[in-house]
Amino acid sequence: MTDAYEIVIDKIQESKLSHTDFDNLTFGKTFTDHMLECTWRDGKWETAVIKPYGPIMVEPSCKVFHYGQAIFEGMKAFKDDAGDVFLFRPEDNWIRFNESAKRLAMPEVPEEVFIEGLKTLVNLDKDWVRHGEGLSLYLRPFMIASENGVAAAPSTEYKFMIVMSPAFAYYKGDVRVIIASDYSRAADGGVGYAKAAGNYAASFYPNNLALAEGYQQIIWSDAASHEYLEEAGTMNIFVRIGDTLLTAPNNDRILNGVTRRSVLQLAKDAGLTIEERRISVKELNEAAQNGSLKEIFGSGTAAVIVPIKGYKHKDFKYELPILEDSYAEQFKTALKDIQYNRADDQHGWRVKI
């Protein structure tokens, strides 16, 4: 970190806002006017620069292409009825980002670069945060190894960047899942808990197989036995058996989700019975067969809360019951009310820009 840290701003000459069709957005395809870039070299972070969104220049020997040192976070900004803009638990994302960085032998990003850079960038492009139910600005901080060279060793140079994309809902339509019994997402001692780019790349092929069968996602099971539920695609997973809410405990295979932690807190606030423990596929199937399985839903930044309509495990298929007052809908409503500044924020999760 330099002694006199500052953020240099190079504003775009003409905004793309007037040329953007907000009624026909594809998630993650349209980006705002500006982006943030900060380089780590010679053992320190240089001055962060906010500049017009556009290509970056890298050589073919850039280490990120060869050894996969790449991490990211997913966050959102929301606009309330008065036009004020808020972030949701940004410090949690910063902390998790640095946990990912440490696991991949990358430098940690200082708070003034991550948090203050994020606030400055969102404030500059705040007109891109649209007002309305389900609308938000998706924020993507990421870091890549930017040193040139193909020697198998950690990079000596890195780029931290933030890009932003106006967003609607991530998942649309019904979501049904396959419970994995062959492929694995992560193993003990690996990088499953980190938001490493390679975790997602490795999931694409099994997910394509699921899509070919008519399922939208995979619930991953443990790599050792495929007997216990872990997480689903880009989401942590929750199961309701009777009136008990269950979720797999954090470990080095499962992402420590910010939305997951928020759901658990909301459940505690509501006085619900919660169990953070291993959930076996056998237990899930038995609950489905005896009628005590009420809900399965995923939680994540992009998705928020996604009810699972049905699942398949090997030859067993089950359709979840339709509930008028589901836990999934209760949590989704409560979270959105906090994010859009429609409800009290007793836990201090909202951060005003």
Short mmCIF file of C-alpha atoms in Angstrom, two decimals, residues 68-264:
data_model
loop_
_atom_site.label_atom_id
_atom_site.label_comp_id
_atom_site.label_asym_id
_atom_site.label_seq_id
_atom_site.Cartn_x
_atom_site.Cartn_y
_atom_site.Cartn_z
CA GLY A 68 -5.58 -20.17 -13.16
CA GLN A 69 -4.88 -17.69 -10.39
CA ALA A 70 -8.25 -15.94 -10.59
CA ILE A 71 -10.80 -15.14 -7.87
CA PHE A 72 -13.97 -13.05 -7.75
CA GLU A 73 -16.90 -11.91 -5.65
CA GLY A 74 -20.56 -11.30 -6.43
CA MET A 75 -22.41 -8.36 -4.83
CA LYS A 76 -25.34 -6.06 -5.52
CA ALA A 77 -26.37 -2.42 -5.15
CA PHE A 78 -30.03 -1.50 -4.66
CA LYS A 79 -32.06 1.71 -5.04
CA ASP A 80 -34.93 2.58 -2.70
CA ASP A 81 -38.10 4.58 -3.35
CA ALA A 82 -36.33 7.83 -2.46
CA GLY A 83 -33.55 7.21 -4.99
CA ASP A 84 -30.87 6.37 -2.42
CA VAL A 85 -28.44 3.56 -3.25
CA PHE A 86 -27.32 0.84 -0.84
CA LEU A 87 -24.83 -2.01 -0.74
CA PHE A 88 -25.61 -5.22 1.17
CA ARG A 89 -22.97 -6.52 3.62
CA PRO A 90 -19.95 -5.41 1.54
CA GLU A 91 -17.43 -6.05 4.33
CA ASP A 92 -18.39 -9.73 4.32
CA ASN A 93 -17.53 -9.93 0.63
CA TRP A 94 -14.22 -8.14 1.21
CA ILE A 95 -13.28 -10.57 3.99
CA ARG A 96 -14.21 -13.60 1.88
CA PHE A 97 -12.35 -12.17 -1.13
CA ASN A 98 -9.16 -12.04 0.91
CA GLU A 99 -9.73 -15.57 2.21
CA SER A 100 -9.88 -16.68 -1.42
CA ALA A 101 -6.76 -14.65 -2.20
CA LYS A 102 -4.77 -16.32 0.59
CA ARG A 103 -5.79 -19.81 -0.58
CA LEU A 104 -4.60 -19.08 -4.13
CA ALA A 105 -1.33 -17.44 -3.00
CA MET A 106 -2.49 -13.99 -4.12
CA PRO A 107 -2.05 -10.67 -2.26
CA GLU A 108 -4.87 -9.49 -0.01
CA VAL A 109 -6.71 -6.37 -1.15
CA PRO A 110 -6.79 -3.52 1.42
CA GLU A 111 -10.14 -2.23 2.64
CA GLU A 112 -9.57 1.22 1.13
CA VAL A 113 -9.10 -0.33 -2.31
CA PHE A 114 -11.98 -2.82 -2.11
CA ILE A 115 -14.63 -1.02 -0.05
CA GLU A 116 -13.85 2.62 -0.81
CA GLY A 117 -13.13 1.79 -4.45
CA LEU A 118 -16.47 0.02 -4.66
CA LYS A 119 -18.38 2.89 -3.06
CA THR A 120 -16.70 5.45 -5.33
CA LEU A 121 -17.40 3.40 -8.44
CA VAL A 122 -21.06 2.75 -7.56
CA ASN A 123 -21.57 6.42 -6.71
CA LEU A 124 -20.11 7.45 -10.07
CA ASP A 125 -22.44 5.09 -11.96
CA LYS A 126 -25.42 5.30 -9.57
CA ASP A 127 -27.81 6.16 -12.41
CA TRP A 128 -27.27 2.58 -13.61
CA VAL A 129 -28.91 1.32 -10.41
CA ARG A 130 -32.50 1.11 -11.56
CA HIS A 131 -35.44 1.51 -9.22
CA GLY A 132 -38.03 -1.25 -9.16
CA GLU A 133 -38.83 -4.69 -7.76
CA GLY A 134 -36.12 -7.21 -8.65
CA LEU A 135 -33.85 -4.59 -10.21
CA SER A 136 -30.28 -4.15 -8.97
CA LEU A 137 -26.73 -3.45 -10.05
CA TYR A 138 -24.58 -6.59 -9.99
CA LEU A 139 -21.03 -5.88 -8.81
CA ARG A 140 -18.14 -8.13 -9.81
CA PRO A 141 -14.83 -7.52 -8.00
CA PHE A 142 -12.14 -9.90 -9.28
CA MET A 143 -8.38 -10.41 -9.31
CA ILE A 144 -6.13 -12.13 -11.84
CA ALA A 145 -2.45 -13.02 -12.08
CA SER A 146 -1.09 -10.54 -14.63
CA GLU A 147 2.63 -11.36 -14.75
CA ASN A 148 3.93 -12.59 -18.11
CA GLY A 149 5.69 -15.95 -18.16
CA VAL A 150 4.86 -19.66 -18.14
CA ALA A 151 6.99 -20.81 -15.19
CA ALA A 152 4.80 -22.77 -12.75
CA ALA A 153 4.92 -20.42 -9.77
CA PRO A 154 2.71 -17.75 -8.22
CA SER A 155 2.59 -14.51 -10.17
CA THR A 156 4.61 -11.49 -9.06
CA GLU A 157 1.97 -9.09 -10.42
CA TYR A 158 -1.82 -8.96 -10.07
CA LYS A 159 -4.73 -6.86 -11.27
CA PHE A 160 -7.70 -6.18 -9.02
CA MET A 161 -10.72 -4.90 -10.92
CA ILE A 162 -14.41 -4.16 -10.42
CA VAL A 163 -17.00 -4.19 -13.20
CA MET A 164 -20.74 -3.63 -12.79
CA SER A 165 -23.80 -4.87 -14.65
CA PRO A 166 -27.50 -3.87 -14.31
CA ALA A 167 -29.50 -6.98 -13.47
CA PHE A 168 -32.90 -8.60 -13.19
CA ALA A 169 -33.46 -12.01 -11.60
CA TYR A 170 -30.70 -14.57 -12.26
CA TYR A 171 -32.90 -17.64 -12.52
CA LYS A 172 -36.18 -17.46 -14.42
CA GLY A 173 -38.84 -20.13 -14.54
CA ASP A 174 -38.98 -23.38 -12.56
CA VAL A 175 -35.74 -24.88 -11.29
CA ARG A 176 -35.29 -28.63 -10.94
CA VAL A 177 -32.04 -30.28 -9.95
CA ILE A 178 -30.08 -33.52 -10.13
CA ILE A 179 -28.26 -34.67 -7.01
CA ALA A 180 -24.72 -35.57 -8.07
CA SER A 181 -23.71 -39.20 -7.69
CA ASP A 182 -20.65 -39.27 -9.99
CA TYR A 183 -19.02 -35.87 -10.46
CA SER A 184 -17.75 -33.73 -7.57
CA ARG A 185 -17.45 -29.98 -7.11
CA ALA A 186 -14.76 -29.95 -4.42
CA ALA A 187 -12.72 -32.23 -2.15
CA ASP A 188 -11.25 -32.01 1.34
CA GLY A 189 -8.28 -29.69 1.50
CA GLY A 190 -9.10 -28.10 -1.85
CA VAL A 191 -10.40 -24.70 -2.88
CA GLY A 192 -14.14 -25.34 -2.68
CA TYR A 193 -14.64 -22.65 -0.01
CA ALA A 194 -12.88 -20.04 -2.17
CA LYS A 195 -14.49 -18.13 -5.02
CA ALA A 196 -11.88 -19.43 -7.41
CA ALA A 197 -12.75 -19.22 -11.10
CA GLY A 198 -11.70 -22.84 -11.63
CA ASN A 199 -14.42 -24.10 -9.28
CA TYR A 200 -17.04 -22.89 -11.71
CA ALA A 201 -15.22 -24.02 -14.85
CA ALA A 202 -15.09 -27.57 -13.48
CA SER A 203 -18.85 -27.56 -12.87
CA PHE A 204 -19.87 -26.62 -16.42
CA TYR A 205 -19.57 -30.08 -18.00
CA PRO A 206 -21.64 -31.94 -15.35
CA ASN A 207 -24.18 -29.11 -15.47
CA ASN A 208 -24.43 -29.47 -19.26
CA LEU A 209 -25.28 -33.14 -18.71
CA ALA A 210 -28.01 -32.12 -16.28
CA LEU A 211 -29.40 -29.57 -18.74
CA ALA A 212 -29.55 -32.27 -21.42
CA GLU A 213 -31.84 -34.24 -19.08
CA GLY A 214 -34.08 -31.23 -18.51
CA TYR A 215 -32.66 -30.14 -15.14
CA GLN A 216 -31.40 -26.59 -14.51
CA GLN A 217 -28.82 -27.24 -11.79
CA ILE A 218 -26.91 -29.81 -9.76
CA ILE A 219 -26.94 -30.29 -6.01
CA TRP A 220 -23.40 -31.40 -5.30
CA SER A 221 -22.76 -34.19 -2.84
CA ASP A 222 -19.56 -34.90 -0.92
CA ALA A 223 -16.69 -36.18 -3.05
CA ALA A 224 -15.78 -39.04 -0.70
CA SER A 225 -19.09 -40.90 -0.65
CA HIS A 226 -21.71 -38.88 -2.59
CA GLU A 227 -23.99 -39.49 0.39
CA TYR A 228 -24.33 -35.94 1.78
CA LEU A 229 -25.70 -32.72 0.27
CA GLU A 230 -23.29 -29.80 -0.02
CA GLU A 231 -24.27 -26.92 -2.33
CA ALA A 232 -26.05 -26.28 -5.63
CA GLY A 233 -24.37 -24.57 -8.56
CA THR A 234 -23.97 -20.92 -7.59
CA MET A 235 -26.05 -21.35 -4.43
CA ASN A 236 -25.95 -22.71 -0.91
CA ILE A 237 -28.72 -25.19 -0.26
CA PHE A 238 -31.48 -25.31 2.39
CA VAL A 239 -33.89 -28.16 3.13
CA ARG A 240 -37.09 -27.97 5.16
CA ILE A 241 -38.21 -31.24 6.73
CA GLY A 242 -41.39 -30.71 8.71
CA ASP A 243 -40.85 -27.28 10.26
CA THR A 244 -37.10 -27.72 10.70
CA LEU A 245 -34.72 -25.79 8.45
CA LEU A 246 -31.53 -27.67 7.61
CA THR A 247 -28.36 -26.60 5.81
CA ALA A 248 -24.95 -28.17 5.41
CA PRO A 249 -22.28 -26.80 7.77
CA ASN A 250 -19.42 -24.71 6.45
CA ASN A 251 -16.25 -26.61 5.59
CA ASP A 252 -13.39 -26.32 3.11
CA ARG A 253 -15.61 -27.70 0.32
CA ILE A 254 -18.54 -25.28 0.67
CA LEU A 255 -18.65 -21.55 -0.03
CA ASN A 256 -19.39 -19.46 3.06
CA GLY A 257 -22.32 -17.66 1.46
CA VAL A 258 -23.27 -14.14 2.57
CA THR A 259 -26.92 -14.76 1.64
CA ARG A 260 -26.78 -18.10 3.47
CA ARG A 261 -25.65 -16.38 6.66
CA SER A 262 -28.38 -13.76 6.21
CA VAL A 263 -31.04 -16.47 5.85
CA LEU A 264 -29.82 -18.23 8.99
#
